Short mmCIF file of C-alpha atoms and ligand atoms in Angstrom, two decimals:
data_model
loop_
_atom_site.label_atom_id
_atom_site.label_comp_id
_atom_site.label_asym_id
_atom_site.label_seq_id
_atom_site.Cartn_x
_atom_site.Cartn_y
_atom_site.Cartn_z
CA UNK F 1 15.70 -3.84 16.86
CA UNK F 2 15.36 -6.80 13.78
CA UNK F 3 12.41 -6.01 11.65
CA UNK F 4 10.69 -8.76 9.62
CA UNK F 5 9.40 -7.25 6.28
CA UNK F 6 7.17 -9.45 4.66
CA UNK F 7 6.33 -8.18 0.94
CA UNK F 8 9.41 -6.20 1.08
CA UNK F 9 10.13 -6.79 -2.46
CA UNK F 10 7.00 -5.01 -3.35
CA UNK F 11 6.12 -1.53 -4.06
CA UNK F 12 5.37 -0.39 -0.79
CA UNK F 13 7.49 -2.57 1.27
CA UNK F 14 10.50 -1.91 -0.74
CA UNK F 15 10.18 1.62 0.31
CA UNK F 16 9.60 0.90 3.89
CA UNK F 17 12.96 -1.46 3.82
CA UNK F 18 15.05 1.24 2.66
CA UNK F 19 13.28 3.58 5.29
CA UNK F 20 14.00 1.29 8.24
CA UNK F 21 17.65 1.02 7.06
CA UNK F 22 18.35 4.40 7.01
CA UNK F 23 16.97 4.60 10.39
CA UNK F 24 19.10 2.26 11.66
CA UNK F 25 17.22 -0.81 11.89
CA UNK F 26 18.25 -4.18 11.04
CA UNK F 27 15.81 -5.60 8.20
CA UNK F 28 15.13 -9.22 7.05
CA UNK F 29 12.89 -9.19 4.17
CA UNK F 30 10.48 -12.33 3.36
CA UNK F 31 8.81 -12.34 -0.25
CA UNK F 32 7.86 -14.84 -2.86
CA UNK F 33 8.35 -12.42 -5.49
CA UNK F 34 5.17 -13.31 -7.11
CA UNK F 35 4.58 -9.61 -7.60
CA UNK F 36 7.90 -8.25 -6.15
CA UNK F 37 11.43 -7.54 -7.28
CA UNK F 38 14.79 -8.94 -6.00
CA UNK F 39 16.11 -5.55 -7.20
CA UNK F 40 13.62 -3.52 -5.11
CA UNK F 41 15.36 -4.81 -1.99
CA UNK F 42 17.67 -2.46 -1.46
CA UNK F 43 18.85 -3.38 2.15
CA UNK F 44 18.96 -6.48 4.35
CA UNK F 45 18.72 -10.07 3.71
CA UNK F 46 16.17 -11.30 1.31
CA UNK F 47 14.38 -14.64 2.03
CA UNK F 48 12.52 -15.87 -1.02
CA UNK F 49 9.69 -17.91 0.42
CA UNK F 50 6.01 -17.87 1.36
CA UNK F 51 4.51 -16.56 4.31
CA UNK F 52 2.41 -19.39 4.86
CA UNK F 53 5.18 -21.93 5.30
CA UNK F 54 5.52 -21.85 9.06
CA UNK F 55 8.44 -24.24 9.01
CA UNK F 56 9.99 -21.46 7.05
CA UNK F 57 8.75 -18.20 9.11
CA UNK F 58 9.41 -19.70 12.27
CA UNK F 59 13.16 -20.33 11.82
CA UNK F 60 13.32 -16.89 10.02
CA UNK F 61 11.92 -15.15 13.13
CA UNK F 62 14.07 -17.33 15.60
CA UNK F 63 17.62 -17.40 13.87
CA UNK F 64 17.05 -13.45 13.11
CA UNK F 65 16.01 -12.83 16.65
CA UNK F 66 13.03 -10.83 15.09
CA UNK F 67 11.33 -8.06 17.36
CA UNK F 68 8.50 -7.38 15.18
CA UNK F 69 6.92 -8.00 11.64
CA UNK F 70 5.81 -5.62 9.13
CA UNK F 71 3.20 -7.07 6.95
CA UNK F 72 2.70 -6.04 3.41
CA UNK F 73 2.31 -8.99 1.25
CA UNK F 74 -1.28 -9.13 -0.09
CA UNK F 75 -2.97 -8.94 -3.29
CA UNK F 76 -4.62 -5.34 -3.55
CA UNK F 77 -6.34 -4.84 -6.72
CA UNK F 78 -10.23 -4.53 -6.05
CA UNK F 79 -11.48 -5.50 -10.03
CA UNK F 80 -9.27 -9.01 -9.30
CA UNK F 81 -10.61 -9.57 -6.16
CA UNK F 82 -13.85 -9.50 -7.25
CA UNK F 83 -13.23 -11.94 -10.07
CA UNK F 84 -11.01 -14.05 -7.95
CA UNK F 85 -12.08 -14.26 -4.47
CA UNK F 86 -10.34 -17.29 -3.91
CA UNK F 87 -6.97 -16.03 -4.76
CA UNK F 88 -7.62 -12.99 -2.08
CA UNK F 89 -9.28 -15.20 0.82
CA UNK F 90 -5.94 -17.53 0.22
CA UNK F 91 -3.23 -14.74 0.17
CA UNK F 92 -4.52 -12.19 2.43
CA UNK F 93 -6.54 -14.37 4.93
CA UNK F 94 -5.24 -17.79 5.24
CA UNK F 95 -1.38 -17.24 4.81
CA UNK F 96 -1.61 -14.35 6.73
CA UNK F 97 -3.29 -16.51 9.67
CA UNK F 98 -0.22 -19.08 9.26
CA UNK F 99 2.19 -15.95 9.82
CA UNK F 100 0.50 -15.02 12.79
CA UNK F 101 0.54 -18.56 14.08
CA UNK F 102 4.50 -18.96 13.12
CA UNK F 103 4.98 -15.38 15.41
CA UNK F 104 2.92 -16.97 18.13
CA UNK F 105 4.75 -20.02 18.14
CA UNK F 106 7.94 -18.15 18.47
CA UNK F 107 6.90 -15.46 20.64
CA UNK F 108 6.98 -12.52 18.30
CA UNK F 109 3.84 -10.44 19.22
CA UNK F 110 4.45 -7.31 17.12
CA UNK F 111 2.98 -6.54 13.99
CA UNK F 112 2.26 -3.58 11.62
CA UNK F 113 -0.31 -4.71 9.16
CA UNK F 114 -1.13 -2.76 5.97
CA UNK F 115 -4.79 -2.32 5.86
CA UNK F 116 -6.66 0.08 3.38
CA UNK F 117 -9.56 2.67 3.13
CA UNK F 118 -11.05 -0.28 1.43
CA UNK F 119 -12.45 -1.43 4.39
CA UNK F 120 -14.53 1.43 4.65
CA UNK F 121 -16.55 0.76 1.56
CA UNK F 122 -18.34 3.39 0.35
CA UNK F 123 -18.68 5.86 2.89
CA UNK F 124 -21.72 8.40 3.73
CA UNK F 125 -19.57 10.97 5.26
CA UNK F 126 -16.17 12.38 3.89
CA UNK F 127 -13.57 12.98 5.11
CA UNK F 128 -13.35 9.31 6.47
CA UNK F 129 -12.16 9.22 10.17
CA UNK F 130 -11.45 5.97 11.80
CA UNK F 131 -14.99 6.14 13.53
CA UNK F 132 -16.47 5.79 9.87
CA UNK F 133 -18.51 2.29 9.59
CA UNK F 134 -16.30 -0.33 7.93
CA UNK F 135 -18.54 -1.86 5.41
CA UNK F 136 -16.40 -3.37 2.54
CA UNK F 137 -18.03 -3.77 -0.76
CA UNK F 138 -15.65 -6.12 -2.23
CA UNK F 139 -13.72 -9.37 -1.41
CA UNK F 140 -10.12 -7.27 -1.11
CA UNK F 141 -11.82 -4.86 1.60
CA UNK F 142 -13.25 -8.06 3.26
CA UNK F 143 -10.28 -9.86 3.68
CA UNK F 144 -8.21 -6.91 4.75
CA UNK F 145 -11.15 -6.13 7.60
CA UNK F 146 -10.86 -10.03 8.69
CA UNK F 147 -7.40 -9.58 9.44
CA UNK F 148 -8.04 -6.53 11.33
CA UNK F 149 -10.45 -8.57 13.48
CA UNK F 150 -7.74 -11.54 13.62
CA UNK F 151 -5.48 -9.08 15.25
CA UNK F 152 -7.57 -7.73 17.81
CA UNK F 153 -8.47 -11.25 18.91
CA UNK F 154 -4.85 -12.28 18.91
CA UNK F 155 -4.02 -8.93 21.11
CA UNK F 156 -6.64 -9.97 23.58
CA UNK F 157 -6.41 -13.53 23.64
CA UNK F 158 -2.08 -14.19 22.99
CA UNK F 159 -1.15 -10.51 23.85
CA UNK F 160 -0.13 -9.40 20.66
CA UNK F 161 0.40 -5.56 20.03
CA UNK F 162 -0.72 -4.37 16.64
CA UNK F 163 -1.27 -1.32 14.33
CA UNK F 164 -3.59 -1.70 11.57
CA UNK F 165 -2.73 0.85 9.25
CA UNK F 166 -5.38 2.13 6.90
CA UNK F 167 -3.82 3.49 3.48
CA UNK F 168 -5.42 5.81 1.00
CA UNK F 169 -3.64 6.06 -2.28
CA UNK F 170 -0.19 5.32 -2.10
CA UNK F 171 1.89 7.14 -4.98
CA UNK F 172 5.51 8.43 -6.09
CA UNK F 173 8.78 6.54 -5.68
CA UNK F 174 11.86 7.19 -3.30
CA UNK F 175 13.55 10.51 -3.94
CA UNK F 176 16.97 8.57 -3.58
CA UNK F 177 16.13 6.69 -6.47
CA UNK F 178 16.63 2.91 -7.89
CA UNK F 179 13.16 1.89 -6.26
CA UNK F 180 9.25 2.71 -7.64
CA UNK F 181 6.15 1.29 -8.97
CA UNK F 182 5.98 -1.62 -11.24
CA UNK F 183 2.82 -3.58 -11.62
CA UNK F 184 2.09 -6.14 -14.38
CA UNK F 185 -0.40 -5.25 -15.73
CA UNK F 186 -0.70 -1.74 -14.31
CA UNK F 187 -4.02 -0.64 -13.12
CA UNK F 188 -3.17 2.52 -11.06
CA UNK F 189 -3.88 5.98 -12.20
CA UNK F 190 -0.72 7.82 -11.98
CA UNK F 191 1.76 5.18 -13.43
CA UNK F 192 -0.96 4.70 -16.21
CA UNK F 193 -1.04 8.82 -16.81
CA UNK F 194 2.57 8.70 -16.87
CA UNK F 195 3.30 5.80 -19.23
CA UNK F 196 1.18 8.02 -21.90
CA UNK F 197 3.60 10.58 -21.35
CA UNK F 198 6.37 8.42 -22.06
CA UNK F 199 4.38 7.37 -25.30
CA UNK F 200 3.92 3.46 -23.86
CA UNK F 201 0.19 3.89 -24.04
CA UNK F 202 -2.14 6.10 -26.45
CA UNK F 203 -4.19 7.36 -23.86
CA UNK F 204 -5.63 7.53 -20.22
CA UNK F 205 -9.39 6.33 -19.89
CA UNK F 206 -11.09 8.08 -17.24
CA UNK F 207 -13.46 6.14 -15.51
CA UNK F 208 -16.95 7.87 -15.32
CA UNK F 209 -17.45 11.48 -16.11
CA UNK F 210 -20.76 11.67 -14.36
CA UNK F 211 -19.89 11.42 -10.41
CA UNK F 212 -21.24 13.53 -7.77
CA UNK F 213 -17.99 15.38 -7.38
CA UNK F 214 -16.67 18.72 -8.06
CA UNK F 215 -15.77 18.20 -12.08
CA UNK F 216 -17.60 14.69 -12.23
CA UNK F 217 -14.77 12.78 -11.77
CA UNK F 218 -13.60 10.40 -8.60
CA UNK F 219 -11.47 11.85 -5.88
CA UNK F 220 -8.92 10.52 -4.21
CA UNK F 221 -6.18 11.24 -1.37
CA UNK F 222 -3.00 10.34 -3.03
CA UNK F 223 -0.10 9.51 0.00
CA UNK F 224 3.71 9.60 -1.11
CA UNK F 225 5.05 6.01 -0.29
CA UNK F 226 7.54 7.33 1.94
CA UNK F 227 5.31 9.37 3.98
CA UNK F 228 3.52 5.88 4.41
CA UNK F 229 6.79 4.20 5.27
CA UNK F 230 7.60 6.92 8.05
CA UNK F 231 4.22 6.43 9.89
CA UNK F 232 4.69 2.71 9.80
CA UNK F 233 8.16 3.61 11.71
CA UNK F 234 6.04 5.51 14.09
CA UNK F 235 3.58 2.98 14.68
CA UNK F 236 6.40 0.42 15.22
CA UNK F 237 7.87 2.51 18.26
CA UNK F 238 4.30 2.67 19.95
CA UNK F 239 3.26 -0.93 19.35
CA UNK F 240 2.12 -2.07 23.13
CA UNK F 241 1.45 -5.63 23.86
CA UNK F 242 -2.30 -6.57 24.15
CA UNK F 243 -3.44 -3.36 22.34
CA UNK F 244 -4.06 -2.24 18.81
CA UNK F 245 -4.05 0.94 17.24
CA UNK F 246 -6.09 1.70 13.91
CA UNK F 247 -5.00 4.32 12.28
CA UNK F 248 -5.93 6.13 8.68
CA UNK F 249 -3.00 6.94 6.79
CA UNK F 250 -3.52 10.08 3.93
CA UNK F 251 -2.85 13.54 3.60
CA UNK F 252 -6.66 14.61 4.14
CA UNK F 253 -6.47 16.28 1.02
CA UNK F 254 -8.65 15.02 -2.05
CA UNK F 255 -7.84 15.34 -5.92
CA UNK F 256 -9.67 14.28 -8.88
CA UNK F 257 -8.55 12.23 -11.69
CA UNK F 258 -8.94 15.33 -14.01
CA UNK F 259 -6.81 16.85 -11.51
CA UNK F 260 -4.14 14.49 -11.68
CA UNK F 261 -4.07 14.23 -15.21
CA UNK F 262 -3.54 17.77 -15.47
CA UNK F 263 -0.92 17.91 -13.16
CA UNK F 264 0.99 14.86 -15.05
CA UNK F 265 0.89 17.41 -17.94
CA UNK F 266 2.39 20.28 -16.06
CA UNK F 267 5.02 18.27 -14.85
CA UNK F 268 5.86 15.84 -17.75
CA UNK F 269 5.62 18.98 -20.34
CA UNK F 270 3.41 16.32 -22.52
CA UNK F 271 -0.06 16.53 -24.07
CA UNK F 272 -1.52 13.64 -22.29
CA UNK F 273 -4.59 12.35 -24.03
CA UNK F 274 -7.29 11.58 -22.03
CA UNK F 275 -10.62 9.55 -23.28
CA UNK F 276 -13.60 10.36 -20.66
CA UNK F 277 -15.40 6.57 -20.50
CA UNK F 278 -17.58 4.59 -18.30
CA UNK F 279 -17.41 4.11 -14.38
CA UNK F 280 -15.26 1.38 -12.97
CA UNK F 281 -17.47 -0.94 -11.27
CA UNK F 282 -16.83 -0.63 -7.59
CA UNK F 283 -14.97 2.70 -7.35
CA UNK F 284 -16.44 4.87 -4.35
CA UNK F 285 -17.00 8.67 -5.74
CA UNK F 286 -14.83 9.90 -2.94
CA UNK F 287 -12.53 8.82 -0.41
CA UNK F 288 -10.38 11.53 1.61
CA UNK F 289 -9.10 10.57 4.91
CA UNK F 290 -9.32 12.50 8.17
CA UNK F 291 -5.68 12.39 9.03
CA UNK F 292 -6.25 13.49 12.44
CA UNK F 293 -5.67 10.40 14.28
CA UNK F 294 -2.44 9.62 12.78
CA UNK F 295 -1.09 13.24 13.96
CA UNK F 296 -2.36 12.71 17.42
CA UNK F 297 -1.47 9.07 18.20
CA UNK F 298 1.54 8.76 15.77
CA UNK F 299 2.91 11.97 16.15
CA UNK F 300 3.16 11.51 12.38
CA UNK F 301 2.37 14.22 9.47
CA UNK F 302 2.64 13.64 5.92
CA UNK F 303 5.84 15.62 4.10
CA UNK F 304 4.27 15.50 1.13
CA UNK F 305 0.93 17.15 1.26
CA UNK F 306 -0.54 17.79 -2.79
CA UNK F 307 0.07 15.60 -5.86
CA UNK F 308 2.79 17.61 -7.66
CA UNK F 309 5.64 16.72 -5.52
CA UNK F 310 4.58 13.21 -5.21
CA UNK F 311 3.97 12.70 -9.06
CA UNK F 312 7.30 14.64 -9.35
CA UNK F 313 8.84 11.68 -7.64
CA UNK F 314 7.09 9.01 -9.88
CA UNK F 315 8.05 10.58 -12.99
CA UNK F 316 11.74 10.68 -11.96
CA UNK F 317 11.22 6.69 -11.68
CA UNK F 318 9.26 6.41 -14.79
CA UNK F 319 11.81 7.94 -16.92
CA UNK F 320 14.73 6.17 -15.26
CA UNK F 321 13.14 2.73 -15.61
CA UNK F 322 10.64 3.08 -18.42
CA UNK F 323 10.19 -0.60 -18.59
CA UNK F 324 10.06 -0.87 -14.67
CA UNK F 325 12.67 -3.45 -12.89
CA UNK F 326 14.79 -5.52 -15.32
CA UNK F 327 12.92 -8.30 -15.91
CA UNK F 328 15.54 -10.64 -16.83
CA UNK F 329 17.49 -10.54 -13.50
CA UNK F 330 14.40 -9.86 -11.27
CA UNK F 331 13.17 -13.36 -10.77
CA UNK F 332 16.75 -14.90 -10.74
CA UNK F 333 19.43 -15.69 -8.64
CA UNK F 334 21.15 -12.37 -7.15
N1 UDP X 1 -8.70 5.74 -12.61
C1 UDP X 1 -8.99 6.14 -13.78
N2 UDP X 1 -8.35 5.35 -15.02
C2 UDP X 1 -7.44 4.55 -14.90
C3 UDP X 1 -7.48 4.27 -13.59
C4 UDP X 1 -7.62 4.85 -12.45
O1 UDP X 1 -9.46 6.91 -14.27
O2 UDP X 1 -6.86 4.20 -15.91
C5 UDP X 1 -9.28 6.22 -11.71
C6 UDP X 1 -10.16 5.29 -10.43
O3 UDP X 1 -11.34 5.17 -10.94
C7 UDP X 1 -9.93 6.09 -9.31
C8 UDP X 1 -8.56 6.94 -9.15
O4 UDP X 1 -8.45 6.74 -10.88
O5 UDP X 1 -11.07 6.70 -8.92
C9 UDP X 1 -7.65 6.00 -8.95
O6 UDP X 1 -7.33 4.69 -9.19
P1 UDP X 1 -6.11 3.50 -8.67
O7 UDP X 1 -6.89 2.36 -9.60
O8 UDP X 1 -5.00 4.45 -8.70
O9 UDP X 1 -6.76 3.34 -7.04
P2 UDP X 1 -7.93 2.81 -6.15
O10 UDP X 1 -8.44 4.07 -5.89
O11 UDP X 1 -8.58 2.01 -6.85
O12 UDP X 1 -7.41 2.22 -5.01
#
């Protein structure tokens, strides 16, 4: 099978590309390198361009005889989505509809879509199953939910087959080395804590110490990027035209901010300074997946079930690439 990975130069997409290549798929990557990196693409051909460019996408789909699209290209920061909703609706919704219509025009009707637990908003009950009502509380979550709905409508009207995979907190790096998490500016917990361990930051700010959780800090379900990728492959193999799968991807295990920091201290051997501060607007107290449907319908289970082995892979990446990808060559020609 020939797979187009849109956003394959980004954090999760680049791990997907590697896993597809290892499994023997032919991979083509489309990425505008707005947040991705040329060096993150370790297999297949990289085409630098916009997913909203229907002319380009149609020719890529036909020229490479693409069978299915995996779509990772999105803006994915909750706070930024509140401050700059236009950017989120344009990228996550408008450009994705262009991509879907280029697929429709070339009769490529299979898509695996990166969705998110942010589509659930602040759930009344945890763990979160796929039956939990989707009530997003920020533009990021809304934009992802809009595309889930569009995919359902495209399945019904045009015969698309799709999987919408609702990620919990993606973390870690490829144990094979060379690729990992690199955002500018970084806002995610684990990379920031590891940057403190590397001496690149003074401290980690804990966002809120008055949450209704056991140690009063927020609880999240951290899932390794390779586990996410393997679930995508399982979903790809199960796509059925005219139908959609909507599945949570998490481990089912929740860990608090304080537990993550403590685990990072154990792994790195560094005394990581943590300062308890104000809550971050928009953060739900606890997001943990009910991961049973993924097991049932994808036959998939995470290999990394606790933060320690996940963070160990992230720590190896951060030690070997303390500044992330080489920014000099990242955006330039190959
Ligand atoms: N967090 C924190 N300090 C930071 C970054 C994150 O306390 O500098 C907390 C955040 O409030 C959340 C958890 O860590 O409870 C995970 O945040 P992250 O931004 O990594 O992912 P999110 O859950 O927002 O997708």
